[in-house]
Amino acid sequence: MPIADKLVLQRQHHLKWRALDRLELVLMIICGVLCFGFSLSVTFDIVTRTIGHPWLWLQEVTSTLFIYAIFIGAAAATRRNDHLYLAAISESLRGTPRMIVEIFVRLVVLAVALCLIWFGYINYLRGFGSFRLPSGTPIASLYAIIPLSAILIALFTIEQLVNGIRNGFDHPEPEEELIIPPVELSLDRRRQP
């Protein structure tokens, strides 16, 4: 099974457009790289402080990787219906009540995404007036991911709304097959010394 099949979630695929599967794959890979980089930078920060020669720029790298991982992860989780989604309520319903709840939840997520786009962009522009130390880079470099992530969240929410209204939200998921390895029985039951 190729890695793409493992990273692109097939659950609730009736709510997804195939054209965005590659984007989900890229987001999942980026999340993995960011989390690995975050862990590595924290480790190096601890080691360099312990030996008495701290690399101060590592704190900037760590915070950037952490913030980017959060917002890219939120976009990926929205596509996968793992985040910003009230599954317990909607999955207990059927028919029209479920349709209403699913649409309402996604409209709320879309409203939040639009607010993040607007106010995230305003923060991004204002971030050019403040600088990070010790590098002196504008703090806007941290804020840039907020509107970008929100655009992806809005796109994935619209994708789910369109497909959910068109195909219905209530589709039973195929059960995964449980593969049990065969047990070999020995015909010779004699004990050997």
GROMACS .gro file of C-alpha atoms in nm:
model
  193
    1MET     CA    1   0.000   0.000   0.000
    2PRO     CA    2   0.161   0.328  -0.105
    3ILE     CA    3   0.210   0.601   0.151
    4ALA     CA    4  -0.049   0.822  -0.023
    5ASP     CA    5  -0.320   0.564   0.048
    6LYS     CA    6  -0.227   0.566   0.415
    7LEU     CA    7  -0.217   0.944   0.454
    8VAL     CA    8  -0.529   1.039   0.255
    9LEU     CA    9  -0.823   0.934   0.467
   10GLN     CA   10  -1.091   0.741   0.278
   11ARG     CA   11  -1.352   0.779   0.553
   12GLN     CA   12  -1.649   0.993   0.444
   13HIS     CA   13  -1.507   1.016   0.094
   14HIS     CA   14  -1.856   1.092  -0.040
   15LEU     CA   15  -1.805   1.443   0.102
   16LYS     CA   16  -1.475   1.497  -0.079
   17TRP     CA   17  -1.358   1.590  -0.427
   18ARG     CA   18  -1.084   1.366  -0.563
   19ALA     CA   19  -0.902   1.673  -0.695
   20LEU     CA   20  -0.825   1.780  -0.336
   21ASP     CA   21  -0.683   1.442  -0.228
   22ARG     CA   22  -0.332   1.550  -0.332
   23LEU     CA   23  -0.367   1.868  -0.130
   24GLU     CA   24  -0.462   1.660   0.175
   25LEU     CA   25  -0.158   1.440   0.114
   26VAL     CA   26   0.071   1.744   0.092
   27LEU     CA   27  -0.079   1.892   0.410
   28MET     CA   28  -0.029   1.566   0.598
   29ILE     CA   29   0.336   1.545   0.486
   30ILE     CA   30   0.395   1.909   0.583
   31CYS     CA   31   0.240   1.843   0.925
   32GLY     CA   32   0.472   1.548   0.977
   33VAL     CA   33   0.779   1.749   0.876
   34LEU     CA   34   0.675   2.040   1.099
   35CYS     CA   35   0.616   1.815   1.402
   36PHE     CA   36   0.949   1.640   1.346
   37GLY     CA   37   1.127   1.974   1.308
   38PHE     CA   38   0.958   2.107   1.622
   39SER     CA   39   1.068   1.802   1.823
   40LEU     CA   40   1.422   1.829   1.687
   41SER     CA   41   1.450   2.202   1.763
   42VAL     CA   42   1.322   2.152   2.119
   43THR     CA   43   1.577   1.874   2.169
   44PHE     CA   44   1.862   2.091   2.037
   45ASP     CA   45   1.742   2.381   2.253
   46ILE     CA   46   1.755   2.163   2.564
   47VAL     CA   47   2.095   2.016   2.476
   48THR     CA   48   2.255   2.352   2.396
   49ARG     CA   49   2.122   2.507   2.717
   50THR     CA   50   2.238   2.208   2.921
   51ILE     CA   51   2.594   2.230   2.790
   52GLY     CA   52   2.598   2.604   2.862
   53HIS     CA   53   2.600   2.736   2.504
   54PRO     CA   54   2.237   2.812   2.415
   55TRP     CA   55   2.140   2.888   2.056
   56LEU     CA   56   1.888   3.167   2.107
   57TRP     CA   57   1.759   3.149   1.751
   58LEU     CA   58   1.623   2.799   1.825
   59GLN     CA   59   1.338   2.952   2.024
   60GLU     CA   60   1.227   3.140   1.713
   61VAL     CA   61   1.248   2.827   1.502
   62THR     CA   62   1.057   2.625   1.762
   63SER     CA   63   0.774   2.876   1.792
   64THR     CA   64   0.746   2.912   1.413
   65LEU     CA   65   0.731   2.536   1.358
   66PHE     CA   66   0.476   2.498   1.637
   67ILE     CA   67   0.245   2.772   1.509
   68TYR     CA   68   0.266   2.652   1.149
   69ALA     CA   69   0.197   2.292   1.256
   70ILE     CA   70  -0.114   2.401   1.448
   71PHE     CA   71  -0.269   2.592   1.160
   72ILE     CA   72  -0.172   2.349   0.882
   73GLY     CA   73  -0.295   2.067   1.105
   74ALA     CA   74  -0.628   2.244   1.156
   75ALA     CA   75  -0.673   2.267   0.778
   76ALA     CA   76  -0.582   1.900   0.727
   77ALA     CA   77  -0.811   1.795   1.012
   78THR     CA   78  -1.099   1.991   0.860
   79ARG     CA   79  -1.060   1.797   0.535
   80ARG     CA   80  -1.051   1.471   0.730
   81ASN     CA   81  -1.349   1.565   0.951
   82ASP     CA   82  -1.130   1.519   1.258
   83HIS     CA   83  -1.141   1.873   1.388
   84LEU     CA   84  -1.391   2.159   1.421
   85TYR     CA   85  -1.664   1.901   1.378
   86LEU     CA   86  -1.933   1.780   1.620
   87ALA     CA   87  -1.946   1.418   1.510
   88ALA     CA   88  -2.116   1.274   1.817
   89ILE     CA   89  -2.429   1.485   1.775
   90SER     CA   90  -2.469   1.454   1.400
   91GLU     CA   91  -2.383   1.083   1.374
   92SER     CA   92  -2.657   0.995   1.621
   93LEU     CA   93  -2.918   1.151   1.389
   94ARG     CA   94  -3.067   1.033   1.059
   95GLY     CA   95  -3.246   1.197   0.767
   96THR     CA   96  -3.350   1.563   0.775
   97PRO     CA   97  -3.241   1.633   1.136
   98ARG     CA   98  -2.891   1.513   1.050
   99MET     CA   99  -2.884   1.721   0.732
  100ILE     CA  100  -2.981   2.033   0.932
  101VAL     CA  101  -2.717   1.972   1.202
  102GLU     CA  102  -2.443   1.893   0.949
  103ILE     CA  103  -2.518   2.206   0.746
  104PHE     CA  104  -2.537   2.423   1.059
  105VAL     CA  105  -2.204   2.292   1.193
  106ARG     CA  106  -2.030   2.352   0.862
  107LEU     CA  107  -2.177   2.700   0.830
  108VAL     CA  108  -2.036   2.784   1.174
  109VAL     CA  109  -1.695   2.648   1.070
  110LEU     CA  110  -1.715   2.851   0.749
  111ALA     CA  111  -1.798   3.167   0.946
  112VAL     CA  112  -1.499   3.107   1.174
  113ALA     CA  113  -1.276   3.049   0.870
  114LEU     CA  114  -1.392   3.375   0.712
  115CYS     CA  115  -1.317   3.561   1.037
  116LEU     CA  116  -0.972   3.401   1.048
  117ILE     CA  117  -0.908   3.508   0.690
  118TRP     CA  118  -1.010   3.868   0.757
  119PHE     CA  119  -0.856   3.924   1.100
  120GLY     CA  120  -0.557   3.700   1.027
  121TYR     CA  121  -0.475   3.916   0.726
  122ILE     CA  122  -0.507   4.233   0.935
  123ASN     CA  123  -0.270   4.084   1.196
  124TYR     CA  124  -0.033   3.981   0.919
  125LEU     CA  125  -0.016   4.337   0.786
  126ARG     CA  126   0.032   4.483   1.134
  127GLY     CA  127   0.304   4.228   1.202
  128PHE     CA  128   0.546   4.417   0.981
  129GLY     CA  129   0.576   4.678   1.256
  130SER     CA  130   0.704   4.432   1.519
  131PHE     CA  131   1.019   4.225   1.502
  132ARG     CA  132   1.135   3.897   1.651
  133LEU     CA  133   1.454   3.881   1.850
  134PRO     CA  134   1.735   3.794   1.799
  135SER     CA  135   1.688   3.761   1.420
  136GLY     CA  136   1.498   4.084   1.361
  137THR     CA  137   1.249   3.922   1.121
  138PRO     CA  138   0.902   4.077   1.116
  139ILE     CA  139   0.651   3.899   1.336
  140ALA     CA  140   0.432   3.887   1.026
  141SER     CA  141   0.623   3.571   0.937
  142LEU     CA  142   0.431   3.400   1.218
  143TYR     CA  143   0.095   3.551   1.125
  144ALA     CA  144   0.115   3.463   0.755
  145ILE     CA  145  -0.008   3.108   0.814
  146ILE     CA  146  -0.336   3.218   0.977
  147PRO     CA  147  -0.517   3.350   0.667
  148LEU     CA  148  -0.360   3.079   0.447
  149SER     CA  149  -0.484   2.805   0.677
  150ALA     CA  150  -0.825   2.970   0.700
  151ILE     CA  151  -0.855   2.975   0.321
  152LEU     CA  152  -0.794   2.599   0.319
  153ILE     CA  153  -1.044   2.546   0.601
  154ALA     CA  154  -1.305   2.745   0.408
  155LEU     CA  155  -1.231   2.549   0.089
  156PHE     CA  156  -1.266   2.213   0.265
  157THR     CA  157  -1.584   2.324   0.442
  158ILE     CA  158  -1.740   2.438   0.114
  159GLU     CA  159  -1.636   2.104  -0.040
  160GLN     CA  160  -1.816   1.916   0.238
  161LEU     CA  161  -2.124   2.139   0.221
  162VAL     CA  162  -2.164   2.099  -0.156
  163ASN     CA  163  -2.106   1.724  -0.152
  164GLY     CA  164  -2.314   1.672   0.161
  165ILE     CA  165  -2.614   1.856   0.017
  166ARG     CA  166  -2.568   1.676  -0.315
  167ASN     CA  167  -2.492   1.324  -0.187
  168GLY     CA  168  -2.627   1.334   0.167
  169PHE     CA  169  -2.420   1.336   0.483
  170ASP     CA  170  -2.542   0.999   0.607
  171HIS     CA  171  -2.341   0.727   0.436
  172PRO     CA  172  -2.248   0.413   0.625
  173GLU     CA  173  -1.877   0.357   0.626
  174PRO     CA  174  -1.751   0.025   0.492
  175GLU     CA  175  -1.629  -0.196   0.771
  176GLU     CA  176  -1.263  -0.278   0.769
  177GLU     CA  177  -1.183  -0.641   0.719
  178LEU     CA  178  -1.029  -0.822   1.011
  179ILE     CA  179  -0.763  -1.054   0.880
  180ILE     CA  180  -0.688  -1.340   1.112
  181PRO     CA  181  -0.377  -1.540   1.027
  182PRO     CA  182  -0.436  -1.913   0.988
  183VAL     CA  183  -0.340  -2.132   1.280
  184GLU     CA  184  -0.136  -2.438   1.199
  185LEU     CA  185  -0.243  -2.746   1.384
  186SER     CA  186   0.006  -3.020   1.432
  187LEU     CA  187  -0.119  -3.371   1.370
  188ASP     CA  188   0.164  -3.512   1.570
  189ARG     CA  189   0.070  -3.449   1.932
  190ARG     CA  190   0.336  -3.668   2.082
  191ARG     CA  191   0.569  -3.506   2.326
  192GLN     CA  192   0.925  -3.513   2.232
  193PRO     CA  193   1.187  -3.544   2.507
   0.00000   0.00000   0.00000
